Amino acid sequence: MTTSPTRPASGPPRRGLRRRAAHALPALAVVFALLTTSGWAAVTEPRPAGALAADVAAWGRGRIDGRPLPDPASPPDLLAAFFASLTSRERRRLARSHPLAVGNMNGAPVRLRYYANRQALAEALRGERARPRDPRLGAEDRAEARRRLHRFASLVDGDRKVLAFDPEGRGRVAEVFGDLERADRISVVVPGAGTDLLTFQRSALPRSAPVGMALALRRAQREARPEVRTAVIAWADYTAPEGLGVDAATASLAAAGAGRLSALVRALPGEAGVALFCHSYGSVVCGLAARSLPGRVTDIVVAGSPGMRAERASRLGSRARIWAARSAGDWVGELPHVELGGLGHGADPVSPAFGARVLSAAGAKGHTGYFAPGSESLGNFALIAAGDPSAVHCAREEDACGTLPTGGSPVRGT
């Protein structure tokens, strides 16, 4: 009797590797062709050190009542204890002398961060006033200066609750709607490519921008479950890809954003359950952050997702419920859902093999319509935001996506 030669114990057979590569290469060729023929191949340059970095450095040299100031990268609970040891006057003095450092410091009291960011925005507004008339600038730069001036003015107007602000480069910002400290549930909207300080809020197609998404979600939640106190964060506090280029097809920016997202959630006040609503490239950020998120995150919802950098929901490393939605006309469904050599974002989150709970997105139009009033996607988001997942409408009527087990112990905030 003859025996077949044994394969090496480690790794798949070579024929299996060749077969997988043969299936993936045509899809990757489509991506490369799309990127190179459409002029989308620019890669984002690293952000230069700016005003925020300078203010953080100045904070590191500072003292209060003879005591050195703590490292701003300290764990949020240690920073919270430091601020709690100060008088109200001392806290405000630090916010005025280091507005960007305090305004972006996870662990600083949220109301102090709002105050600090108002100071930082007012300072940025003063510095930007002369630029639209600067004769040394070209017409395009003067137009951008006018847009930045308008954005700074709108963010500092009234009593807006700006939780993070960085004016450098394309800018980063996060805003709170509701009371974070008294909320029963907290939602975080994580947007995708093309998001920055100037696109944080839009007059045309408002619900395609973070502020409009957050406002639509909060209104829908209050209509669906008015008894549940919620707060929603429009979170554009990471460097997103500028368009559908190489940055959008890889995970380098998402990885940096995932660290920032995890730090934000870990610093949120109280014990309210948290739901993440991640659109487009934002779902890559949420997928990479999933493993490091605290247990208070009960739900991760992705809409129009190119992938979450995992082959299955169970491999995200989170005990949160994983939800996915896609409208019938969303072009993301036409993308090759592969990941090879760092290009692409992996399995399709709405595919049965991925194992997410698939929500109905009826009424949503295209890639940016998931937060449209009256759509089933927004109605479903509102129920999840309010902590009532059993009432959602699934993509397939025969499914019971809202009552599936989480795969672990019950999570808090439900």
Coordinates of C-alpha atoms in Angstrom, one line a residue:
M1 CA 0.0 0.0 0.0
T2 CA 1.4 3.4 -0.9
T3 CA 0.9 6.5 1.1
S4 CA 0.6 10.1 -0.1
P5 CA 3.4 12.5 0.8
T6 CA 2.5 14.5 3.9
R7 CA 2.1 18.3 3.7
P8 CA 4.1 20.5 6.0
A9 CA 2.4 21.0 9.3
S10 CA 2.4 24.8 9.1
G11 CA 0.5 26.9 6.5
P12 CA -2.0 26.0 3.8
P13 CA -1.1 23.9 0.8
R14 CA 0.7 25.8 -2.0
R15 CA -2.2 25.0 -4.4
G16 CA -4.6 26.6 -1.9
L17 CA -2.5 29.8 -1.7
R18 CA -2.3 29.9 -5.5
R19 CA -6.1 29.5 -5.8
R20 CA -6.8 32.2 -3.3
A21 CA -4.4 34.6 -5.0
A22 CA -5.9 33.8 -8.4
H23 CA -9.3 34.7 -7.1
A24 CA -8.1 37.9 -5.4
L25 CA -5.9 39.3 -8.2
P26 CA -8.6 40.2 -10.7
A27 CA -10.5 42.1 -7.9
L28 CA -7.3 43.9 -6.9
A29 CA -6.6 44.7 -10.5
V30 CA -10.0 46.4 -10.6
V31 CA -9.1 48.5 -7.6
F32 CA -5.7 49.5 -8.9
A33 CA -7.2 50.4 -12.3
L34 CA -9.8 52.5 -10.6
L35 CA -7.3 54.3 -8.5
T36 CA -4.8 55.1 -11.2
T37 CA -7.1 55.9 -14.1
S38 CA -9.3 58.2 -12.0
G39 CA -6.4 60.4 -10.6
W40 CA -7.1 59.1 -7.1
A41 CA -3.7 57.8 -6.3
A42 CA -2.4 60.5 -4.0
V43 CA -1.4 59.4 -0.5
T44 CA -2.0 61.7 2.5
E45 CA 1.2 63.2 3.8
P46 CA 1.9 63.1 7.6
R47 CA 0.3 66.0 9.5
P48 CA 2.9 68.5 10.5
A49 CA 3.2 69.5 14.2
G50 CA 1.1 72.6 14.7
A51 CA -0.7 74.6 17.3
L52 CA -2.1 71.6 19.2
A53 CA 1.4 70.0 19.5
A54 CA 2.8 73.3 20.6
D55 CA 0.2 73.8 23.3
V56 CA 0.7 70.2 24.6
A57 CA 4.4 70.9 24.8
A58 CA 3.8 74.1 26.7
W59 CA 1.5 72.2 29.1
G60 CA 4.3 69.7 29.7
R61 CA 6.5 72.5 30.9
G62 CA 3.7 74.1 33.0
R63 CA 3.1 74.1 36.7
I64 CA 0.2 75.0 39.0
D65 CA 0.8 76.0 42.6
G66 CA 4.3 74.7 42.2
R67 CA 3.2 71.3 41.1
P68 CA 4.1 70.0 37.6
L69 CA 1.1 69.3 35.3
P70 CA 0.4 65.6 34.5
D71 CA 1.3 64.0 31.2
P72 CA -1.7 64.7 28.9
A73 CA -1.4 61.1 27.7
S74 CA -2.0 59.7 31.2
P75 CA -5.0 57.3 31.6
P76 CA -8.3 59.3 31.8
D77 CA -9.0 58.3 35.4
L78 CA -5.7 59.8 36.5
L79 CA -6.3 63.0 34.6
A80 CA -9.9 63.2 36.0
A81 CA -8.5 62.9 39.5
F82 CA -6.0 65.7 38.8
F83 CA -8.7 68.1 37.6
A84 CA -11.0 67.1 40.5
S85 CA -8.2 68.2 42.9
L86 CA -8.3 71.7 41.5
T87 CA -10.6 74.6 42.2
S88 CA -13.0 75.8 39.6
R89 CA -10.8 78.9 39.1
E90 CA -7.7 76.8 38.7
R91 CA -9.4 74.6 36.1
R92 CA -10.5 77.6 34.0
R93 CA -7.1 79.2 34.3
L94 CA -5.5 76.1 32.8
A95 CA -8.2 76.0 30.0
R96 CA -7.5 79.6 29.1
S97 CA -3.7 79.2 29.2
H98 CA -3.7 75.8 27.3
P99 CA -7.0 75.8 25.4
L100 CA -6.0 73.2 22.8
A101 CA -4.3 70.9 25.2
V102 CA -7.3 70.9 27.7
G103 CA -9.9 70.9 24.9
N104 CA -8.5 67.7 23.5
M105 CA -7.6 66.0 26.7
N106 CA -9.3 62.7 27.4
G107 CA -9.9 62.7 31.2
A108 CA -10.6 66.5 31.5
P109 CA -14.2 67.2 32.5
V110 CA -16.4 67.5 29.4
R111 CA -17.7 71.0 30.4
L112 CA -14.2 72.2 30.8
R113 CA -13.3 70.8 27.4
Y114 CA -16.3 72.8 25.9
Y115 CA -15.0 75.9 27.6
A116 CA -11.4 75.4 26.5
N117 CA -12.5 74.7 22.9
R118 CA -14.5 77.9 22.8
Q119 CA -11.3 79.7 23.7
A120 CA -9.3 77.8 21.1
L121 CA -12.0 78.5 18.4
A122 CA -12.1 82.2 19.3
E123 CA -8.3 82.4 18.9
A124 CA -8.4 80.5 15.6
L125 CA -11.1 82.8 14.4
R126 CA -9.0 85.9 15.2
G127 CA -6.0 84.4 13.4
E128 CA -8.0 83.6 10.3
R129 CA -9.8 86.9 9.8
A130 CA -7.1 88.6 7.7
R131 CA -6.3 85.6 5.4
P132 CA -9.3 85.9 2.9
R133 CA -7.9 89.4 2.0
D134 CA -4.2 88.5 2.0
P135 CA -2.9 89.5 -1.4
R136 CA -0.1 86.9 -1.1
L137 CA -2.6 84.1 -1.4
G138 CA -4.0 82.8 -4.6
A139 CA -7.7 82.8 -5.3
E140 CA -8.1 79.1 -4.2
D141 CA -6.3 79.7 -0.9
R142 CA -8.4 82.8 -0.2
A143 CA -11.6 80.8 -0.9
E144 CA -10.5 78.1 1.5
A145 CA -9.6 80.8 4.1
R146 CA -13.2 82.1 3.8
R147 CA -14.6 78.6 4.3
R148 CA -12.4 78.1 7.4
L149 CA -13.4 81.5 8.8
H150 CA -17.1 80.5 8.3
R151 CA -16.5 77.1 10.0
F152 CA -14.7 78.6 13.0
A153 CA -17.4 81.3 13.4
S154 CA -20.2 78.7 13.3
L155 CA -18.6 76.4 15.8
V156 CA -18.0 79.3 18.3
D157 CA -21.5 80.7 17.8
G158 CA -24.0 80.2 20.6
D159 CA -23.5 77.3 23.0
R160 CA -22.2 74.6 20.8
K161 CA -20.5 71.7 22.7
V162 CA -17.2 71.2 20.9
L163 CA -15.5 68.2 22.5
A164 CA -12.3 68.2 20.4
F165 CA -10.8 70.8 18.0
D166 CA -7.5 70.9 16.0
P167 CA -7.2 73.7 13.4
E168 CA -4.0 72.3 11.8
G169 CA -4.1 71.1 8.2
R170 CA -7.5 69.9 7.2
G171 CA -8.6 70.1 10.8
R172 CA -10.3 67.7 13.2
V173 CA -13.4 68.3 15.4
A174 CA -16.0 66.5 17.5
E175 CA -19.3 67.9 18.8
V176 CA -21.8 66.7 21.4
F177 CA -25.6 67.0 21.1
G178 CA -27.3 66.3 24.5
D179 CA -25.9 65.9 28.0
L180 CA -23.1 63.4 28.1
E181 CA -23.0 63.4 31.9
R182 CA -26.7 62.6 32.4
A183 CA -27.4 60.4 29.3
D184 CA -28.8 56.9 29.7
R185 CA -27.3 56.0 26.3
I186 CA -24.5 57.6 24.2
S187 CA -24.0 57.3 20.5
V188 CA -20.9 58.1 18.5
V189 CA -21.2 58.8 14.7
V190 CA -17.9 57.9 13.0
P191 CA -17.9 59.3 9.4
G192 CA -15.8 58.1 6.4
A193 CA -13.6 59.5 3.6
G194 CA -13.8 63.2 2.8
T195 CA -14.5 64.2 6.3
D196 CA -12.6 67.1 7.8
L197 CA -13.2 70.5 9.5
L198 CA -14.7 72.1 6.4
T199 CA -17.1 69.1 5.6
F200 CA -18.1 68.5 9.3
Q201 CA -21.3 70.3 8.5
R202 CA -23.1 70.9 5.2
S203 CA -25.9 73.1 4.1
A204 CA -26.6 71.0 1.0
L205 CA -27.2 67.3 1.7
P206 CA -26.8 68.0 5.5
R207 CA -27.3 64.4 6.5
S208 CA -24.2 63.3 4.5
A209 CA -22.0 65.2 7.0
P210 CA -21.3 64.2 10.7
V211 CA -23.4 67.0 12.3
G212 CA -26.4 66.2 10.2
M213 CA -26.1 62.5 10.8
A214 CA -25.8 63.1 14.6
L215 CA -28.8 65.5 14.7
A216 CA -31.0 63.1 12.6
L217 CA -30.1 60.2 14.8
R218 CA -30.9 62.1 18.0
R219 CA -34.3 63.4 16.6
A220 CA -35.2 59.9 15.5
Q221 CA -34.3 58.4 18.8
R222 CA -36.3 60.9 20.7
E223 CA -39.3 60.2 18.6
A224 CA -38.9 56.4 18.9
R225 CA -38.1 56.3 22.7
P226 CA -38.6 59.8 24.2
E227 CA -38.2 58.4 27.7
V228 CA -34.5 57.5 27.1
R229 CA -32.1 60.3 27.6
T230 CA -29.4 60.2 24.9
A231 CA -26.4 62.1 23.8
V232 CA -24.8 61.9 20.4
I233 CA -21.3 62.7 19.4
A234 CA -20.5 63.8 15.8
W235 CA -16.9 62.5 15.8
A236 CA -14.6 63.8 13.0
D237 CA -11.5 63.7 15.3
Y238 CA -9.4 61.6 13.1
T239 CA -7.6 62.1 9.8
A240 CA -9.9 60.6 7.2
P241 CA -8.9 59.9 3.6
E242 CA -9.5 62.9 1.4
G243 CA -11.2 60.8 -1.3
L244 CA -11.4 57.3 -2.8
G245 CA -7.7 57.0 -3.3
V246 CA -5.0 54.7 -1.9
D247 CA -5.6 56.0 1.6
A248 CA -9.2 54.8 1.4
A249 CA -8.1 51.4 0.1
T250 CA -5.6 50.8 3.0
A251 CA -5.9 50.9 6.7
S252 CA -3.1 53.2 7.9
L253 CA -5.4 56.2 8.6
A254 CA -8.1 53.9 10.0
A255 CA -5.5 52.4 12.5
A256 CA -4.6 55.8 13.8
G257 CA -8.3 56.7 14.0
A258 CA -9.1 53.5 15.9
G259 CA -6.7 54.5 18.6
R260 CA -8.3 57.9 18.9
L261 CA -11.8 56.4 18.9
S262 CA -10.9 53.9 21.7
A263 CA -9.4 56.7 23.8
L264 CA -12.5 58.8 23.4
V265 CA -14.9 56.1 24.5
R266 CA -12.7 55.1 27.4
A267 CA -12.8 58.7 28.6
L268 CA -16.6 59.2 28.4
P269 CA -18.2 60.2 31.7
G270 CA -20.7 58.0 33.6
E271 CA -21.6 54.4 32.8
A272 CA -24.2 54.8 30.0
G273 CA -24.1 52.1 27.3
V274 CA -22.5 53.3 24.1
A275 CA -23.3 52.5 20.4
L276 CA -21.1 53.3 17.5
F277 CA -22.6 54.2 14.1
C278 CA -19.8 53.9 11.5
H279 CA -20.3 55.0 7.9
S280 CA -18.2 54.0 4.9
Y281 CA -14.5 54.2 5.8
G282 CA -15.5 54.9 9.4
S283 CA -16.5 51.2 9.6
V284 CA -12.9 50.3 9.0
V285 CA -12.0 52.6 11.9
C286 CA -14.6 50.9 14.1
G287 CA -13.5 47.4 13.0
L288 CA -9.9 48.0 14.0
A289 CA -11.0 49.7 17.3
A290 CA -13.4 46.9 18.3
R291 CA -11.0 44.8 20.2
S292 CA -9.8 47.7 22.4
L293 CA -13.2 49.2 23.2
P294 CA -14.4 49.0 26.7
G295 CA -17.3 46.8 27.7
R296 CA -19.8 49.6 27.9
V297 CA -19.9 49.6 24.1
T298 CA -23.0 47.5 23.4
D299 CA -23.4 47.9 19.7
I300 CA -21.3 48.6 16.6
V301 CA -23.3 49.5 13.5
V302 CA -21.8 49.8 10.1
A303 CA -23.5 51.3 7.1
G304 CA -22.2 51.4 3.5
S305 CA -19.1 49.5 4.7
P306 CA -16.2 48.5 2.5
G307 CA -15.2 46.0 5.2
M308 CA -14.1 45.9 8.8
R309 CA -10.7 44.3 8.4
A310 CA -12.0 41.0 9.7
E311 CA -13.2 37.9 7.9
R312 CA -16.0 37.3 10.4
A313 CA -17.8 39.4 13.0
S314 CA -16.6 36.9 15.7
R315 CA -13.0 37.8 14.9
L316 CA -13.4 41.5 15.7
G317 CA -12.7 40.7 19.3
S318 CA -15.7 42.6 20.7
R319 CA -18.6 41.4 22.8
A320 CA -20.8 44.2 21.3
R321 CA -23.6 43.3 18.9
I322 CA -22.3 43.8 15.3
W323 CA -24.9 45.3 12.9
A324 CA -24.6 46.0 9.2
A325 CA -26.8 47.8 6.7
R326 CA -26.5 48.6 3.0
S327 CA -29.0 50.4 0.7
A328 CA -29.9 48.8 -2.7
G329 CA -28.2 51.6 -4.6
D330 CA -25.0 51.9 -2.6
W331 CA -21.9 51.6 -4.9
V332 CA -19.9 50.1 -2.1
G333 CA -21.7 46.8 -2.9
E334 CA -19.9 46.7 -6.2
L335 CA -16.4 46.9 -4.6
P336 CA -14.3 43.7 -4.4
H337 CA -14.4 42.7 -0.7
V338 CA -10.9 41.4 -0.4
E339 CA -7.7 42.2 1.6
L340 CA -4.3 41.3 0.2
G341 CA -1.0 42.9 0.9
G342 CA -2.7 45.7 2.9
L343 CA -5.1 46.7 0.0
G344 CA -8.8 46.3 0.6
H345 CA -10.7 45.9 3.8
G346 CA -11.8 42.2 3.8
A347 CA -15.1 40.4 3.9
D348 CA -18.4 42.1 3.2
P349 CA -20.2 42.9 6.5
V350 CA -23.7 42.3 5.0
S351 CA -22.7 38.8 3.6
P352 CA -24.2 35.8 5.5
A353 CA -20.7 34.4 6.1
F354 CA -19.6 37.5 8.0
G355 CA -22.1 36.9 10.7
A356 CA -23.3 40.4 11.5
R357 CA -27.0 41.2 12.2
V358 CA -28.2 42.7 8.9
L359 CA -30.6 45.6 9.2
S360 CA -33.1 46.8 6.7
A361 CA -32.0 50.0 4.9
A362 CA -35.3 50.5 3.0
G363 CA -35.8 54.1 2.1
A364 CA -32.1 54.9 2.2
K365 CA -30.7 56.2 -1.2
G366 CA -27.2 55.7 -2.4
H367 CA -24.1 55.7 -0.3
T368 CA -25.0 58.8 1.9
G369 CA -28.7 58.3 2.6
Y370 CA -28.6 56.1 5.7
F371 CA -29.6 58.9 8.1
A372 CA -32.5 60.2 5.9
P373 CA -35.7 60.8 7.9
G374 CA -38.3 58.1 7.2
S375 CA -35.7 55.5 6.1
E376 CA -35.8 52.2 7.9
S377 CA -32.0 52.5 8.4
L378 CA -32.4 55.6 10.5
G379 CA -35.4 54.1 12.4
N380 CA -33.3 51.0 13.1
F381 CA -30.3 53.2 14.2
A382 CA -32.6 55.1 16.6
L383 CA -33.8 51.9 18.3
I384 CA -30.3 50.6 18.7
A385 CA -29.2 54.1 20.0
A386 CA -32.0 53.9 22.6
G387 CA -31.0 50.4 23.7
D388 CA -34.0 48.6 22.2
P389 CA -32.4 46.3 19.6
S390 CA -35.3 43.7 19.7
A391 CA -37.6 46.1 17.9
V392 CA -35.4 46.6 14.8
H393 CA -36.4 45.6 11.2
C394 CA -34.1 43.1 9.7
A395 CA -33.1 43.1 6.0
R396 CA -34.8 39.7 5.6
E397 CA -38.3 39.3 7.1
E398 CA -37.6 35.7 8.1
D399 CA -34.6 36.8 10.3
A400 CA -34.7 37.7 13.9
C401 CA -31.6 39.8 13.9
G402 CA -32.6 41.8 17.0
T403 CA -32.9 38.8 19.3
L404 CA -29.7 36.9 18.4
P405 CA -27.4 36.1 21.2
T406 CA -24.3 38.3 21.5
G407 CA -22.0 35.3 21.9
G408 CA -20.9 36.3 25.4
S409 CA -22.2 37.5 28.7
P410 CA -24.8 40.3 28.6
V411 CA -23.4 43.7 28.0
R412 CA -24.2 46.8 30.1
G413 CA -26.5 49.5 29.0
T414 CA -29.2 47.3 27.4

